Amino acid sequence: GEQSIRMLGAAKRLLLVDSFGVMFQSYHAMKYPMTTRAGQPTSALYGYCRLLLHALEHLQPTHAACVLEGGTGKSSHRVKILGSYKSNRNPPADDLRSQFNLMEPIADALGIASIYKEGYEADDVIATLTNTAVNTDGIDSVVIISSDKDLLQLVGCGKEKEDEKGEGDRNTLMSSSSTTVRICKPNLKALKSFSTSSIGPYEVVESFGINPEQMVDFLSLTGDSADNIPGIPSIGAARAKKLLNSYGTLQEVIAAANDLNAKFVYGDKIRKAVIEHSAVAERNTQLVRLFHDLDLTQEIARSVEKSAADSGVTFPPMLSITESLRFGRGRSGETNEKLMRAVIEEFEFDSLLPNAERVHEIYRRD
């Protein structure tokens, strides 16, 4: 309501969207194919556009980026480590693939940058932008829209905790590391109930029984079938959780298993599995851990130039990475409203015009 809008003036929120995740999900959720009168398939783009409009309405970000895959969706460096990495993925259907190059113009017309880096995965760029925001003064909250388990390692990566005794002095100015990082599933219900359904550190502990910073070690033990990464045989979620709760980190789990004089939390079968397959788990950490310090300077510049070319509105050069991701892309509110309406009409998504109108209402008040 009124109060959250007023807060918008003060609080800076960066929205990061796992764009291909949303496109695949929208494509598979559509009961019937959609095309424009000219025959361009749009069923995934419709879901994408609708989700972005809902995100703007319910999360009211001050900064935003749609993050795309830089290439095939699997980084060459991960394929080098494990040849079969993500080889379980089928190539997208033609009528879906033909929608991919229209994602950026749609997001741009909604006032949102699209970023990707050749040779890296969307998750690596999301991790880098999250890390940048956490270490930048002025971004208070990062919200990532994705259903990818790998991204749980980023949750709460600014300190959401108070001090040790839990009595943090609420009146002191928060340092830049007080940025909260939360994940929201890519569906409208999750966006509408963001305050109760998004995933923060507490929810990771509740669902997995471990802390977000143990997520890489957890997935390295269990493997990740979604990415075709095998784990240690006979170690699933329950055992991985108990091992990490008992020993803390993967390295400490391996050391404990190898210390044959000491009692191990599980019997000989599991101990033997850890000892024999420890190299697999250690290799997995290199596949699961995201790059969070990529240089995105050129990628941001590309996005800014493309936006100016597409919209005919020159984007003032911004000083920092986060400033370059300002919602609205440096254009006047009026221009943004025009571009948003035009793109919705161009793709014949007229049922989304009321959503766009609600977004304008919110940002006009700001």
Coordinates of C-alpha atoms in Angstrom, one line a residue:
G1 CA 0.0 0.0 0.0
E2 CA 0.9 3.6 0.6
Q3 CA 3.7 2.8 3.0
S4 CA 5.6 0.5 0.8
I5 CA 5.6 3.1 -2.0
R6 CA 7.0 5.7 0.3
M7 CA 9.7 3.3 1.4
L8 CA 10.6 2.9 -2.3
G9 CA 12.0 6.4 -2.3
A10 CA 14.5 5.4 0.4
A11 CA 15.1 1.7 -0.1
K12 CA 17.1 0.6 -3.2
R13 CA 16.2 -2.9 -4.5
L14 CA 18.0 -4.7 -7.3
L15 CA 15.9 -7.3 -9.2
L16 CA 17.7 -10.1 -11.0
V17 CA 15.8 -12.4 -13.3
D18 CA 17.0 -15.8 -14.4
S19 CA 15.5 -15.1 -17.8
F20 CA 15.9 -18.5 -19.6
G21 CA 14.5 -20.2 -16.5
V22 CA 11.4 -18.1 -16.8
M23 CA 11.1 -18.6 -20.6
F24 CA 11.3 -22.4 -20.3
Q25 CA 8.9 -22.5 -17.5
S26 CA 6.4 -20.2 -19.3
Y27 CA 6.7 -22.2 -22.5
H28 CA 5.9 -25.5 -20.7
A29 CA 3.1 -24.0 -18.6
M30 CA 1.2 -22.7 -21.6
K31 CA -1.7 -24.9 -22.4
Y32 CA -2.0 -23.8 -26.1
P33 CA 0.5 -22.2 -28.5
M34 CA 0.3 -18.4 -28.9
T35 CA 1.4 -16.5 -32.0
T36 CA 1.0 -13.0 -33.3
R37 CA -1.1 -12.4 -36.4
A38 CA 2.1 -12.4 -38.4
G39 CA 2.9 -15.9 -37.1
Q40 CA 5.6 -15.2 -34.6
P41 CA 5.4 -17.7 -31.7
T42 CA 5.0 -15.8 -28.4
S43 CA 3.8 -18.2 -25.7
A44 CA 7.0 -18.1 -23.7
L45 CA 7.5 -14.3 -24.3
Y46 CA 3.9 -13.7 -23.0
G47 CA 4.7 -15.5 -19.7
Y48 CA 8.1 -13.6 -19.6
C49 CA 6.5 -10.2 -20.1
R50 CA 3.7 -11.0 -17.6
L51 CA 6.2 -12.1 -15.0
L52 CA 8.3 -9.0 -15.4
L53 CA 5.3 -6.7 -15.1
H54 CA 4.2 -8.5 -11.9
A55 CA 7.7 -8.3 -10.5
L56 CA 7.8 -4.5 -11.1
E57 CA 4.3 -4.1 -9.5
H58 CA 4.9 -6.3 -6.5
L59 CA 8.6 -5.9 -5.8
Q60 CA 9.0 -2.3 -7.0
P61 CA 12.7 -2.5 -7.7
T62 CA 14.8 0.7 -8.2
H63 CA 17.3 -1.3 -10.3
A64 CA 16.8 -4.4 -12.4
A65 CA 18.5 -6.8 -14.8
C66 CA 17.4 -9.8 -16.9
V67 CA 20.3 -12.2 -17.0
L68 CA 20.7 -14.4 -20.0
E69 CA 23.0 -17.3 -20.8
G70 CA 26.2 -16.3 -22.5
G71 CA 26.3 -19.1 -25.1
T72 CA 25.0 -22.6 -24.7
G73 CA 23.9 -22.4 -21.1
K74 CA 26.9 -24.4 -20.0
S75 CA 30.2 -22.8 -19.4
S76 CA 33.2 -24.2 -21.2
H77 CA 35.2 -24.3 -18.0
R78 CA 32.6 -26.6 -16.4
V79 CA 32.4 -28.9 -19.4
K80 CA 36.3 -29.2 -19.2
I81 CA 36.0 -30.4 -15.6
L82 CA 33.1 -32.8 -16.4
G83 CA 32.4 -33.8 -20.0
S84 CA 28.9 -34.9 -19.3
Y85 CA 28.0 -31.7 -17.4
K86 CA 24.4 -30.7 -18.4
S87 CA 24.4 -33.2 -21.2
N88 CA 21.0 -34.3 -20.0
R89 CA 19.4 -31.1 -21.4
N90 CA 17.4 -31.4 -24.7
P91 CA 17.9 -28.6 -27.1
P92 CA 14.9 -26.2 -27.1
A93 CA 12.1 -26.7 -29.6
D94 CA 12.3 -24.4 -32.6
D95 CA 9.1 -22.5 -31.8
L96 CA 10.7 -21.7 -28.4
R97 CA 14.2 -20.9 -29.8
S98 CA 12.7 -18.4 -32.2
Q99 CA 11.5 -16.4 -29.2
F100 CA 14.9 -16.0 -27.5
N101 CA 16.2 -13.0 -29.5
L102 CA 13.0 -11.1 -28.7
M103 CA 13.6 -11.3 -24.9
E104 CA 16.0 -8.3 -24.8
P105 CA 13.8 -5.8 -26.7
I106 CA 10.8 -6.7 -24.5
A107 CA 12.7 -6.2 -21.3
D108 CA 14.3 -3.0 -22.6
A109 CA 10.9 -1.5 -23.4
L110 CA 9.8 -2.4 -19.8
G111 CA 12.8 -0.4 -18.6
I112 CA 15.0 -3.4 -17.7
A113 CA 18.6 -4.1 -18.8
S114 CA 19.5 -7.5 -20.2
I115 CA 23.0 -8.8 -19.4
Y116 CA 25.0 -11.9 -20.4
K117 CA 28.7 -12.8 -20.6
E118 CA 30.0 -15.0 -23.4
G119 CA 31.3 -18.3 -22.1
Y120 CA 29.6 -18.0 -18.7
E121 CA 26.3 -19.1 -17.3
A122 CA 23.4 -16.8 -16.2
D123 CA 24.0 -18.0 -12.6
D124 CA 27.6 -16.7 -12.7
V125 CA 26.4 -13.3 -13.8
I126 CA 23.7 -13.3 -11.2
A127 CA 26.3 -14.2 -8.6
T128 CA 28.6 -11.4 -9.8
L129 CA 25.8 -8.7 -9.8
T130 CA 24.6 -9.9 -6.4
N131 CA 28.1 -9.7 -5.0
T132 CA 28.6 -6.2 -6.6
A133 CA 25.3 -5.0 -5.0
V134 CA 26.2 -6.5 -1.6
N135 CA 29.5 -4.6 -1.7
T136 CA 28.1 -1.4 -3.0
D137 CA 26.8 1.3 -0.7
G138 CA 23.2 2.0 -1.4
I139 CA 21.6 -1.2 -2.5
D140 CA 19.5 -2.5 0.4
S141 CA 18.0 -5.6 -1.1
V142 CA 18.6 -8.0 -3.9
V143 CA 15.8 -10.2 -5.2
I144 CA 16.6 -13.1 -7.6
I145 CA 13.8 -14.6 -9.5
S146 CA 14.7 -18.3 -10.2
S147 CA 14.0 -21.9 -9.3
D148 CA 17.7 -22.9 -9.6
K149 CA 19.1 -24.6 -6.5
D150 CA 22.6 -23.4 -7.3
L151 CA 21.6 -19.8 -6.5
L152 CA 20.7 -20.7 -2.9
Q153 CA 24.4 -20.3 -2.1
L154 CA 23.9 -16.6 -2.6
V155 CA 21.1 -16.1 -0.2
G156 CA 21.7 -13.7 2.7
C157 CA 25.2 -13.1 1.4
G158 CA 25.1 -9.6 2.9
K159 CA 24.9 -10.1 6.6
E160 CA 21.2 -10.4 7.4
K161 CA 22.3 -11.4 11.0
E162 CA 22.4 -9.0 13.9
D163 CA 25.5 -9.1 16.1
E164 CA 26.5 -12.3 17.9
K165 CA 24.1 -11.9 20.8
G166 CA 21.3 -11.2 18.4
E167 CA 20.8 -7.7 19.9
G168 CA 22.0 -5.7 16.9
D169 CA 21.8 -2.0 17.5
R170 CA 18.9 -1.1 15.2
N171 CA 19.7 2.6 15.3
T172 CA 23.2 2.5 14.0
L173 CA 23.5 3.1 10.3
M174 CA 23.6 -0.2 8.5
S175 CA 26.9 -0.9 6.7
S176 CA 26.9 -1.7 3.0
S177 CA 27.0 -5.4 3.9
S178 CA 23.5 -5.3 5.4
T179 CA 22.1 -5.9 1.9
T180 CA 19.6 -8.7 2.1
V181 CA 19.6 -11.3 -0.7
R182 CA 16.4 -13.3 -1.2
I183 CA 15.2 -15.7 -3.9
C184 CA 11.7 -15.7 -5.3
K185 CA 10.3 -18.6 -7.4
P186 CA 9.3 -17.6 -10.9
N187 CA 5.6 -17.6 -10.6
L188 CA 2.9 -14.9 -10.0
K189 CA 1.7 -16.4 -6.7
A190 CA 5.3 -16.2 -5.2
L191 CA 5.6 -12.6 -6.3
K192 CA 2.3 -11.6 -4.9
S193 CA 3.1 -13.2 -1.5
F194 CA 6.8 -12.2 -1.7
S195 CA 7.1 -11.2 2.0
T196 CA 6.0 -14.7 3.1
S197 CA 7.0 -17.0 0.3
S198 CA 10.5 -15.8 -0.7
I199 CA 13.6 -17.7 0.3
G200 CA 16.1 -16.2 2.7
P201 CA 18.7 -17.8 5.0
Y202 CA 16.1 -18.9 7.5
E203 CA 14.1 -20.7 4.7
V204 CA 17.2 -22.4 3.4
V205 CA 17.9 -23.8 6.9
E206 CA 14.2 -24.8 7.2
S207 CA 14.2 -26.7 3.9
F208 CA 17.7 -28.2 3.8
G209 CA 18.8 -28.2 7.4
I210 CA 22.0 -26.4 6.5
N211 CA 23.2 -22.7 6.1
P212 CA 23.4 -21.1 2.7
E213 CA 27.2 -21.0 2.8
Q214 CA 27.1 -24.8 3.1
M215 CA 25.0 -25.2 -0.1
V216 CA 28.0 -25.7 -2.4
D217 CA 29.3 -28.6 -0.2
F218 CA 25.8 -30.0 0.2
L219 CA 25.3 -30.2 -3.6
S220 CA 28.8 -31.5 -4.1
L221 CA 28.0 -34.4 -1.8
T222 CA 24.6 -35.3 -3.2
G223 CA 25.3 -34.3 -6.8
D224 CA 22.7 -32.4 -8.8
S225 CA 20.7 -34.4 -11.3
A226 CA 19.3 -31.3 -12.9
D227 CA 22.9 -30.5 -14.2
N228 CA 23.9 -34.2 -14.7
I229 CA 26.4 -34.0 -11.8
P230 CA 26.9 -37.3 -10.0
G231 CA 27.5 -37.2 -6.2
I232 CA 28.9 -39.7 -3.8
P233 CA 27.0 -43.0 -4.1
S234 CA 24.4 -43.6 -1.3
I235 CA 24.6 -40.0 0.0
G236 CA 21.3 -38.2 -0.5
A237 CA 19.9 -35.0 1.1
A238 CA 19.4 -36.5 4.6
R239 CA 22.9 -37.9 4.9
A240 CA 24.6 -34.9 3.4
K241 CA 22.7 -32.7 5.9
K242 CA 23.8 -34.9 8.8
L243 CA 27.4 -35.0 7.6
L244 CA 27.6 -31.2 7.3
N245 CA 25.9 -30.6 10.6
S246 CA 28.4 -32.9 12.3
Y247 CA 31.5 -31.7 10.6
G248 CA 30.8 -28.3 9.1
T249 CA 32.4 -28.4 5.6
L250 CA 33.1 -31.0 2.9
Q251 CA 36.8 -30.9 3.7
E252 CA 36.1 -31.7 7.3
V253 CA 33.7 -34.5 6.3
I254 CA 36.5 -36.0 4.2
A255 CA 39.1 -35.6 6.9
A256 CA 36.8 -37.2 9.5
A257 CA 36.1 -40.2 7.2
N258 CA 39.8 -40.7 6.7
D259 CA 40.6 -40.6 10.4
L260 CA 40.1 -44.3 11.0
N261 CA 41.0 -44.0 14.8
A262 CA 38.0 -41.7 15.4
K263 CA 34.3 -42.7 15.4
F264 CA 32.4 -41.5 12.3
V265 CA 28.8 -40.3 12.4
Y266 CA 27.8 -43.1 9.9
G267 CA 28.8 -46.8 9.6
D268 CA 31.6 -48.3 7.5
K269 CA 29.6 -48.3 4.3
I270 CA 29.1 -44.6 4.2
R271 CA 32.6 -43.9 5.5
K272 CA 34.0 -46.1 2.7
A273 CA 31.9 -44.2 0.1
V274 CA 33.2 -40.8 1.3
I275 CA 36.8 -42.0 1.3
E276 CA 36.6 -43.7 -2.2
H277 CA 34.6 -40.9 -3.8
S278 CA 36.1 -37.8 -2.1
A279 CA 37.7 -36.7 -5.4
V280 CA 34.3 -36.7 -7.0
A281 CA 32.8 -34.4 -4.3
E282 CA 35.9 -32.1 -4.5
R283 CA 35.5 -31.8 -8.3
N284 CA 31.8 -31.1 -7.8
T285 CA 32.6 -27.9 -5.8
Q286 CA 34.2 -26.5 -8.9
L287 CA 31.1 -27.2 -10.9
V288 CA 28.6 -25.9 -8.3
R289 CA 30.4 -22.9 -7.0
L290 CA 29.4 -19.8 -8.9
F291 CA 31.8 -17.2 -10.2
H292 CA 31.1 -14.0 -8.3
D293 CA 33.8 -11.7 -9.6
L294 CA 33.4 -11.6 -13.4
D295 CA 34.3 -8.3 -15.1
L296 CA 31.0 -7.1 -16.6
T297 CA 32.1 -3.6 -17.7
Q298 CA 31.8 -4.4 -21.5
E299 CA 28.6 -6.4 -21.1
I300 CA 26.9 -3.5 -19.3
A301 CA 28.2 -1.1 -22.0
R302 CA 26.8 -3.4 -24.7
S303 CA 23.4 -3.4 -23.0
V304 CA 23.4 0.4 -22.7
E305 CA 24.3 0.9 -26.3
K306 CA 21.8 -1.6 -27.6
S307 CA 19.1 0.1 -25.5
A308 CA 19.9 3.4 -27.0
A309 CA 19.8 1.9 -30.5
D310 CA 16.5 0.1 -30.0
S311 CA 14.6 2.8 -28.2
G312 CA 16.2 5.9 -29.8
V313 CA 16.7 7.3 -26.4
T314 CA 20.3 7.8 -25.3
F315 CA 21.0 6.5 -21.9
P316 CA 23.3 8.8 -19.9
P317 CA 26.6 7.1 -19.1
M318 CA 26.4 5.8 -15.6
L319 CA 29.4 5.6 -13.2
S320 CA 28.9 2.3 -11.5
I321 CA 27.6 -1.1 -12.5
T322 CA 24.5 -0.9 -10.3
E323 CA 23.7 2.6 -11.5
S324 CA 23.7 1.3 -15.1
L325 CA 20.9 -1.1 -14.1
R326 CA 18.6 1.6 -12.9
F327 CA 15.0 0.7 -13.7
G328 CA 13.7 2.9 -16.5
R329 CA 17.2 3.1 -18.1
G330 CA 17.6 6.8 -17.6
R331 CA 14.5 7.7 -19.6
S332 CA 11.7 10.0 -18.5
G333 CA 8.6 8.3 -17.0
E334 CA 6.6 9.5 -20.0
T335 CA 8.9 7.9 -22.5
N336 CA 9.0 4.7 -20.5
E337 CA 5.2 4.5 -20.4
K338 CA 5.1 5.0 -24.2
L339 CA 7.7 2.3 -24.9
M340 CA 6.0 -0.2 -22.5
R341 CA 2.6 0.3 -24.1
A342 CA 4.1 0.1 -27.6
V343 CA 5.9 -3.2 -27.0
I344 CA 2.8 -4.8 -25.4
E345 CA 0.7 -3.8 -28.3
E346 CA 3.3 -4.9 -30.9
F347 CA 3.4 -8.4 -29.5
E348 CA -0.5 -8.4 -29.1
F349 CA -0.4 -8.9 -25.4
D350 CA -3.3 -6.5 -24.9
S351 CA -4.5 -8.4 -21.7
L352 CA -1.3 -7.1 -20.0
L353 CA -2.1 -3.4 -20.6
P354 CA -3.8 -3.1 -17.2
N355 CA -0.7 -4.6 -15.6
A356 CA 1.5 -1.9 -17.3
E357 CA -0.9 0.8 -16.1
R358 CA -0.5 -0.4 -12.5
V359 CA 3.3 -0.3 -12.8
H360 CA 3.1 3.3 -14.2
E361 CA 0.8 4.3 -11.3
I362 CA 3.4 3.0 -8.8
Y363 CA 6.4 4.7 -10.4
R364 CA 4.6 7.9 -11.1
R365 CA 4.0 8.4 -7.4
D366 CA 7.7 8.0 -6.7

